[in-house]
Short mmCIF file of N, CA and C in Angstrom, two decimals:
data_model
loop_
_atom_site.label_atom_id
_atom_site.label_comp_id
_atom_site.label_asym_id
_atom_site.label_seq_id
_atom_site.Cartn_x
_atom_site.Cartn_y
_atom_site.Cartn_z
N UNK G 640 96.95 115.99 89.36
CA UNK G 640 95.54 116.04 89.15
C UNK G 640 95.03 117.29 89.35
N UNK G 641 94.07 117.73 88.45
CA UNK G 641 93.09 118.88 88.44
C UNK G 641 92.13 118.70 89.07
N UNK G 642 91.80 120.03 89.79
CA UNK G 642 90.78 120.16 90.66
C UNK G 642 89.43 119.90 90.07
N UNK G 643 88.26 119.36 90.63
CA UNK G 643 86.90 118.77 90.31
C UNK G 643 86.45 120.22 89.08
N UNK G 644 86.64 121.35 89.94
CA UNK G 644 85.77 122.45 88.82
C UNK G 644 86.68 122.84 87.49
N UNK G 645 87.51 122.02 87.48
CA UNK G 645 88.32 122.38 85.95
C UNK G 645 88.24 121.24 85.22
N UNK G 646 87.43 120.27 85.37
CA UNK G 646 87.79 119.28 84.49
C UNK G 646 86.66 119.62 83.20
N UNK G 647 87.41 119.38 82.09
CA UNK G 647 86.67 119.70 80.77
C UNK G 647 87.04 121.34 80.57
N UNK G 648 87.55 122.07 81.24
CA UNK G 648 87.84 123.14 80.65
C UNK G 648 88.20 124.32 81.66
N UNK G 649 87.73 125.57 81.74
CA UNK G 649 88.24 126.66 82.45
C UNK G 649 87.23 126.45 83.86
N UNK G 650 87.87 126.87 84.79
CA UNK G 650 86.85 126.74 86.18
C UNK G 650 85.96 127.88 86.25
N UNK G 651 84.99 127.61 87.00
CA UNK G 651 83.80 129.05 86.96
C UNK G 651 84.23 129.99 87.25
N UNK G 652 85.21 130.02 88.36
CA UNK G 652 85.96 131.47 89.09
C UNK G 652 86.70 131.89 87.77
N UNK G 653 87.73 131.04 87.18
CA UNK G 653 88.55 131.66 86.14
C UNK G 653 87.68 132.32 85.15
N UNK G 654 86.52 131.43 84.71
CA UNK G 654 85.89 132.20 83.62
C UNK G 654 85.15 133.54 84.03
N UNK G 655 84.67 133.60 85.32
CA UNK G 655 84.14 134.57 85.72
C UNK G 655 84.96 135.88 85.75
N UNK G 656 86.33 135.67 85.91
CA UNK G 656 87.41 136.50 85.93
C UNK G 656 87.72 137.12 84.62
N UNK G 657 87.60 136.17 83.61
CA UNK G 657 87.96 136.50 81.99
C UNK G 657 86.91 137.60 81.77
N UNK G 658 85.71 137.49 81.98
CA UNK G 658 84.51 138.24 81.57
C UNK G 658 84.81 139.64 81.67
N UNK G 659 84.92 140.76 80.84
CA UNK G 659 84.92 142.06 81.19
C UNK G 659 83.47 142.69 80.70
N UNK G 660 83.53 143.45 81.43
CA UNK G 660 81.99 144.47 81.13
C UNK G 660 82.26 145.35 80.21
N UNK G 661 81.34 145.84 79.61
CA UNK G 661 81.27 146.75 78.53
C UNK G 661 81.90 147.87 78.81
N UNK G 662 81.53 148.45 79.89
CA UNK G 662 82.07 149.71 80.71
C UNK G 662 83.70 149.53 80.44
N UNK G 663 84.26 148.26 81.16
CA UNK G 663 85.79 148.25 81.16
C UNK G 663 86.14 148.06 79.68
N UNK G 664 85.72 147.66 79.02
CA UNK G 664 86.19 147.63 77.37
C UNK G 664 86.14 148.89 76.88
N UNK G 665 84.99 149.57 77.05
CA UNK G 665 85.04 150.90 76.55
C UNK G 665 86.14 151.91 77.23
N UNK G 666 86.10 151.81 78.56
CA UNK G 666 87.62 152.40 79.02
C UNK G 666 88.77 151.79 78.59
N UNK G 667 88.86 150.99 78.09
CA UNK G 667 90.32 150.12 77.65
C UNK G 667 90.35 150.88 76.01
N UNK G 668 89.17 150.48 75.43
CA UNK G 668 89.26 151.20 74.09
C UNK G 668 89.87 152.60 74.00
N UNK G 669 89.13 153.56 74.88
CA UNK G 669 89.45 155.07 75.06
C UNK G 669 91.07 155.44 75.21
N UNK G 670 91.74 154.40 76.39
CA UNK G 670 92.95 154.61 76.69
C UNK G 670 93.59 154.08 75.47
N UNK G 671 93.43 153.12 74.51
CA UNK G 671 94.47 152.65 73.44
C UNK G 671 94.17 153.77 72.25
N UNK G 672 92.86 154.29 72.13
CA UNK G 672 92.82 155.40 71.08
C UNK G 672 93.68 156.58 71.69
N UNK G 673 93.71 156.73 72.93
CA UNK G 673 94.60 158.05 73.45
C UNK G 673 96.24 157.85 73.29
N UNK G 674 96.60 156.75 73.43
CA UNK G 674 97.85 156.36 73.24
C UNK G 674 98.24 156.46 71.80
N UNK G 675 97.42 155.84 71.21
CA UNK G 675 97.66 155.77 69.34
C UNK G 675 97.54 157.45 69.10
N UNK G 676 96.76 158.27 69.49
CA UNK G 676 96.58 159.84 69.29
C UNK G 676 97.86 160.36 69.73
N UNK G 677 98.26 160.25 70.94
CA UNK G 677 99.44 160.67 71.45
C UNK G 677 100.75 160.17 70.72
N UNK G 678 100.62 159.01 70.32
CA UNK G 678 101.98 158.71 69.26
C UNK G 678 102.19 159.25 68.12
N UNK G 679 100.71 159.20 67.38
CA UNK G 679 100.86 160.13 66.11
C UNK G 679 101.16 161.38 66.16
N UNK G 680 101.02 162.09 67.17
CA UNK G 680 101.58 163.57 67.53
C UNK G 680 102.43 163.88 67.92
N UNK G 681 103.27 162.55 68.64
CA UNK G 681 104.58 162.92 69.16
C UNK G 681 105.84 162.50 67.90
N UNK G 682 106.99 162.83 68.38
CA UNK G 682 108.33 162.48 67.62
C UNK G 682 108.36 160.87 67.19
N UNK G 683 107.87 160.22 68.02
CA UNK G 683 107.63 158.71 68.13
C UNK G 683 106.90 158.16 66.59
N UNK G 684 106.14 159.07 66.18
CA UNK G 684 105.28 158.94 65.11
C UNK G 684 106.26 158.16 63.84
N UNK G 685 105.78 157.15 63.16
CA UNK G 685 106.74 156.43 62.11
C UNK G 685 107.48 157.31 61.00
N UNK G 686 106.42 158.25 60.80
CA UNK G 686 106.81 159.03 59.56
C UNK G 686 107.88 160.18 60.26
N UNK G 687 107.61 160.74 61.19
CA UNK G 687 108.42 161.51 61.90
C UNK G 687 109.79 160.89 62.30
N UNK G 688 109.67 159.62 62.48
CA UNK G 688 111.00 158.84 62.94
C UNK G 688 111.78 158.63 61.45
N UNK G 689 111.03 158.38 60.34
CA UNK G 689 111.65 158.03 59.11
C UNK G 689 112.00 159.31 58.60
N UNK G 690 111.77 160.62 59.14
CA UNK G 690 112.19 161.82 58.25
C UNK G 690 113.58 162.17 58.96
N UNK G 691 113.85 161.70 60.13
CA UNK G 691 114.83 162.38 61.07
C UNK G 691 116.07 161.56 60.68
N UNK G 692 117.02 161.79 59.47
CA UNK G 692 117.84 161.46 58.90
C UNK G 692 119.16 162.14 58.67
N UNK G 693 120.29 161.54 58.52
CA UNK G 693 121.39 162.36 58.09
C UNK G 693 121.88 161.85 56.96
N UNK G 694 122.79 162.79 56.10
CA UNK G 694 123.00 162.07 54.88
C UNK G 694 124.74 161.66 55.26
N UNK G 695 125.02 160.81 54.32
CA UNK G 695 126.34 160.22 54.91
C UNK G 695 127.58 161.31 54.45
N UNK G 696 127.45 162.02 53.49
CA UNK G 696 128.30 163.03 53.40
C UNK G 696 128.55 164.21 54.53
N UNK G 697 127.43 164.33 55.44
CA UNK G 697 127.69 164.94 56.67
C UNK G 697 128.82 164.32 57.74
N UNK G 698 129.15 163.15 57.55
CA UNK G 698 130.41 162.53 58.29
C UNK G 698 131.63 162.55 57.37
N UNK G 699 131.31 162.67 56.20
CA UNK G 699 132.58 162.34 55.41
C UNK G 699 132.24 162.67 54.01
N UNK G 700 133.21 163.61 53.25
CA UNK G 700 132.86 163.84 52.12
C UNK G 700 133.77 162.70 50.92
N UNK G 701 134.62 161.98 51.47
CA UNK G 701 135.79 161.24 50.84
C UNK G 701 135.14 159.92 50.78
N UNK G 702 135.85 158.93 50.05
CA UNK G 702 135.36 157.64 49.96
C UNK G 702 135.82 156.83 51.13
N UNK G 703 135.12 155.59 51.49
CA UNK G 703 135.52 154.86 52.51
C UNK G 703 136.95 154.47 53.02
N UNK G 704 137.91 154.72 52.00
CA UNK G 704 139.17 154.47 52.34
C UNK G 704 139.91 155.80 53.03
N UNK G 705 139.27 157.09 52.88
CA UNK G 705 139.73 158.12 53.28
C UNK G 705 139.53 158.19 54.85
N UNK G 706 138.47 157.84 55.28
CA UNK G 706 137.97 158.02 56.78
C UNK G 706 137.25 156.91 57.05
N UNK G 707 137.81 155.58 57.41
CA UNK G 707 136.75 154.29 57.42
C UNK G 707 136.03 154.25 58.60
N UNK G 708 136.53 155.14 59.69
CA UNK G 708 135.68 154.85 60.69
C UNK G 708 134.30 155.86 60.61
N UNK G 709 134.32 157.05 60.10
CA UNK G 709 133.28 157.54 59.56
C UNK G 709 132.05 156.76 58.88
N UNK G 710 132.59 155.97 57.98
CA UNK G 710 131.67 155.36 57.05
C UNK G 710 131.25 154.14 57.94
N UNK G 711 131.82 153.73 58.85
CA UNK G 711 131.29 152.67 59.91
C UNK G 711 130.17 153.35 60.70
N UNK G 712 130.53 154.45 61.08
CA UNK G 712 129.87 155.57 61.98
C UNK G 712 128.38 155.48 61.49
N UNK G 713 128.45 155.63 59.98
CA UNK G 713 127.37 156.32 59.40
C UNK G 713 126.49 154.85 59.22
N UNK G 714 127.10 153.94 58.54
CA UNK G 714 126.39 152.52 58.56
C UNK G 714 125.53 152.05 59.75
N UNK G 715 126.27 152.17 61.02
CA UNK G 715 125.82 151.82 62.25
C UNK G 715 124.61 152.59 62.57
N UNK G 716 124.72 153.85 62.18
CA UNK G 716 123.65 155.00 62.60
C UNK G 716 122.21 154.83 61.65
N UNK G 717 122.81 154.36 60.27
CA UNK G 717 121.64 153.93 59.29
C UNK G 717 120.94 152.81 59.72
N UNK G 718 121.78 151.73 60.20
CA UNK G 718 121.17 150.28 60.96
C UNK G 718 120.16 150.65 61.82
N UNK G 719 120.47 151.60 62.64
CA UNK G 719 119.88 151.74 63.92
C UNK G 719 118.59 152.53 63.78
N UNK G 720 118.72 153.59 63.00
CA UNK G 720 117.72 154.39 62.30
C UNK G 720 116.62 153.81 61.65
N UNK G 721 116.98 152.78 60.82
CA UNK G 721 116.00 151.90 60.21
C UNK G 721 115.27 150.91 60.95
N UNK G 722 116.02 150.33 62.10
CA UNK G 722 115.23 149.54 63.09
C UNK G 722 114.45 150.15 64.08
N UNK G 723 114.80 151.58 64.37
CA UNK G 723 113.98 152.43 65.07
C UNK G 723 112.74 152.84 64.19
N UNK G 724 112.89 153.12 63.11
CA UNK G 724 111.43 153.43 62.35
C UNK G 724 110.72 152.34 62.13
N UNK G 725 111.25 150.98 61.71
CA UNK G 725 110.19 149.79 61.99
C UNK G 725 109.82 149.58 63.20
N UNK G 726 110.77 149.88 64.59
CA UNK G 726 109.98 149.59 65.57
C UNK G 726 108.77 150.56 65.93
N UNK G 727 108.83 151.91 65.44
CA UNK G 727 107.79 152.69 65.71
C UNK G 727 106.62 152.36 64.84
N UNK G 728 106.95 151.88 63.82
CA UNK G 728 105.59 151.67 62.87
C UNK G 728 104.88 150.43 63.46
N UNK G 729 105.76 149.25 63.86
CA UNK G 729 105.00 147.94 64.43
C UNK G 729 104.35 148.33 65.58
N UNK G 730 104.84 149.44 66.34
CA UNK G 730 104.21 149.55 67.85
C UNK G 730 102.76 150.53 67.35
N UNK G 731 102.98 151.15 66.21
CA UNK G 731 101.58 152.04 66.02
C UNK G 731 100.64 150.97 65.56
N UNK G 732 101.14 150.22 64.89
CA UNK G 732 100.39 149.03 63.94
C UNK G 732 99.66 148.11 65.05
N UNK G 733 100.45 147.84 66.14
CA UNK G 733 100.08 147.13 66.99
C UNK G 733 99.10 147.67 68.00
N UNK G 734 99.23 148.96 68.46
CA UNK G 734 98.19 149.63 69.21
C UNK G 734 96.77 149.88 68.41
N UNK G 735 97.14 150.05 67.03
CA UNK G 735 95.59 150.12 66.39
C UNK G 735 94.94 148.54 66.06
N UNK G 736 95.98 147.33 66.16
CA UNK G 736 95.40 146.21 66.45
C UNK G 736 94.57 145.70 67.73
N UNK G 737 94.96 146.49 68.65
CA UNK G 737 94.78 146.28 69.88
C UNK G 737 93.50 146.98 70.03
N UNK G 738 93.19 148.05 69.40
CA UNK G 738 92.00 148.77 69.71
C UNK G 738 90.79 147.93 68.77
N UNK G 739 90.96 147.37 67.54
CA UNK G 739 90.36 146.55 66.91
C UNK G 739 89.72 145.31 67.67
N UNK G 740 90.95 144.84 68.17
CA UNK G 740 90.65 143.48 69.06
C UNK G 740 89.87 143.74 70.25
N UNK G 741 89.95 144.96 70.95
CA UNK G 741 88.89 145.12 71.89
C UNK G 741 87.64 145.34 71.50
N UNK G 742 87.32 146.01 70.71
CA UNK G 742 86.16 146.10 70.02
C UNK G 742 85.41 145.16 69.68
N UNK G 743 86.30 144.15 68.78
CA UNK G 743 85.81 142.71 68.79
C UNK G 743 85.33 141.98 70.00
N UNK G 744 86.12 142.20 71.14
CA UNK G 744 85.87 141.47 72.11
C UNK G 744 84.51 142.05 72.88
N UNK G 745 84.17 143.33 72.71
CA UNK G 745 83.15 143.81 73.04
C UNK G 745 82.02 143.33 72.63
N UNK G 746 81.97 143.27 71.07
CA UNK G 746 80.73 142.99 70.56
C UNK G 746 80.66 141.79 69.72
N UNK G 747 81.81 141.51 69.57
CA UNK G 747 82.07 139.90 68.83
C UNK G 747 82.94 140.30 67.60
N UNK G 748 84.09 139.51 67.43
CA UNK G 748 84.73 139.45 66.46
C UNK G 748 84.02 139.71 65.07
N UNK G 749 83.22 138.69 64.74
CA UNK G 749 82.02 138.55 64.00
C UNK G 749 81.19 139.70 63.52
N UNK G 750 81.02 140.49 64.59
CA UNK G 750 80.15 141.75 64.47
C UNK G 750 80.67 142.81 64.05
N UNK G 751 82.37 142.42 63.84
CA UNK G 751 82.78 144.03 63.37
C UNK G 751 82.52 144.04 61.68
N UNK G 752 82.64 145.44 61.29
CA UNK G 752 82.65 145.59 60.29
C UNK G 752 83.73 144.89 59.33
N UNK G 753 83.46 144.58 58.49
CA UNK G 753 84.30 143.66 57.47
C UNK G 753 85.42 144.57 57.02
N UNK G 754 85.49 145.75 57.10
CA UNK G 754 86.82 146.78 56.87
C UNK G 754 87.48 146.44 58.05
N UNK G 755 87.18 146.56 59.36
CA UNK G 755 87.71 146.41 60.60
C UNK G 755 88.51 145.08 60.60
N UNK G 756 87.71 144.05 60.38
CA UNK G 756 88.04 142.68 60.21
C UNK G 756 89.53 142.29 59.35
N UNK G 757 89.46 142.95 58.11
CA UNK G 757 90.55 142.91 57.11
C UNK G 757 91.60 143.65 57.47
N UNK G 758 91.44 145.20 58.20
CA UNK G 758 92.51 145.60 58.67
C UNK G 758 93.08 145.07 59.69
N UNK G 759 92.42 144.41 60.76
CA UNK G 759 93.21 143.75 61.93
C UNK G 759 93.97 142.42 61.15
N UNK G 760 93.73 141.76 60.37
CA UNK G 760 94.22 140.65 59.67
C UNK G 760 95.57 141.16 59.33
N UNK G 761 95.41 142.33 58.35
CA UNK G 761 96.35 142.95 57.30
C UNK G 761 97.47 143.44 58.37
N UNK G 762 97.18 144.05 59.33
CA UNK G 762 98.11 144.17 60.45
C UNK G 762 98.79 143.24 61.02
N UNK G 763 98.33 142.30 61.37
CA UNK G 763 98.97 141.08 61.94
C UNK G 763 99.95 140.48 60.76
N UNK G 764 99.29 140.30 59.42
CA UNK G 764 100.45 140.06 58.24
C UNK G 764 101.45 140.99 58.40
N UNK G 765 101.42 142.06 58.48
CA UNK G 765 102.37 143.14 58.11
C UNK G 765 103.42 142.99 59.33
N UNK G 766 103.01 142.57 60.48
CA UNK G 766 103.65 142.93 61.73
C UNK G 766 104.54 141.51 61.73
N UNK G 767 104.10 140.31 61.26
CA UNK G 767 104.62 139.19 60.89
C UNK G 767 105.52 138.97 60.01
N UNK G 768 105.43 139.67 58.88
CA UNK G 768 106.32 140.03 57.77
C UNK G 768 107.56 140.64 58.38
N UNK G 769 107.49 141.61 59.09
CA UNK G 769 108.55 142.57 59.54
C UNK G 769 109.41 141.45 60.63
N UNK G 770 108.62 140.69 61.23
CA UNK G 770 109.21 140.19 62.39
C UNK G 770 110.17 138.93 61.55
N UNK G 771 109.39 138.42 60.70
CA UNK G 771 110.30 137.38 59.83
C UNK G 771 111.45 137.69 59.19
N UNK G 772 111.47 139.04 58.42
CA UNK G 772 112.63 139.64 58.16
C UNK G 772 113.63 140.06 58.90
N UNK G 773 113.29 140.58 60.27
CA UNK G 773 114.09 140.72 61.27
C UNK G 773 114.88 139.38 61.91
N UNK G 774 114.04 138.45 62.08
CA UNK G 774 114.51 136.80 62.29
C UNK G 774 115.43 136.53 61.35
N UNK G 775 115.41 136.74 59.99
CA UNK G 775 116.22 136.52 58.86
C UNK G 775 117.53 137.06 58.75
N UNK G 776 117.47 138.49 59.38
CA UNK G 776 118.65 139.25 59.46
C UNK G 776 119.64 138.37 60.48
N UNK G 777 119.02 138.15 61.67
CA UNK G 777 119.63 137.61 63.02
C UNK G 777 120.13 136.30 62.36
N UNK G 778 119.48 135.55 61.72
CA UNK G 778 119.94 134.21 61.32
C UNK G 778 121.01 134.26 60.38
N UNK G 779 121.17 135.45 59.37
CA UNK G 779 122.28 135.25 58.39
C UNK G 779 123.20 136.35 58.89
N UNK G 780 123.23 136.88 60.02
CA UNK G 780 124.17 137.75 60.39
C UNK G 780 124.56 138.88 59.96
N UNK G 781 123.35 139.58 59.22
CA UNK G 781 123.30 140.93 58.50
C UNK G 781 122.78 141.93 59.64
N UNK G 782 122.38 141.34 60.93
CA UNK G 782 121.98 142.04 62.03
C UNK G 782 122.41 141.78 63.13
N UNK G 783 122.40 142.54 63.98
CA UNK G 783 122.81 142.40 65.40
C UNK G 783 121.95 141.84 66.33
N UNK G 784 122.15 140.67 67.17
CA UNK G 784 121.16 140.83 68.05
C UNK G 784 121.60 141.48 69.57
N UNK G 785 120.76 141.75 70.39
CA UNK G 785 120.87 142.38 71.67
C UNK G 785 120.85 141.54 72.62
N UNK G 786 121.91 141.06 73.42
CA UNK G 786 121.84 140.35 74.41
C UNK G 786 121.61 140.77 75.75
N UNK G 787 120.80 140.22 76.66
CA UNK G 787 120.40 140.93 78.14
C UNK G 787 121.62 140.49 78.93
#
């Protein structure tokens, strides 16, 4: 049975706890912007992660029959590198989306500039496609699933 103050929706106490002051949202936006700026300047920047590769010939100059272990090592390196690059990109996009969402929470999503609203939904679509692709790899067995 629900408490009397919760019938018909969120309790008044919980609603008050959900309200965020403009100052709190401004502080949070600044923190998100700072994290995004730090990420962009770090080695975790998607472009920098993607650029850090090795060539297959660095491990072996022969075909896969000459030294199959080296080819296996390279294939695993390539898979992990691709996944880290995508993870870095998704992290970057999600931090950007959080910044837009917080701004929307402060002034109302409908009051955001059209460009910001479109960017928010484009980020969500892009991250969703990336997740769907990763899920598809796991279902078809072309990727590996880490188990805890």
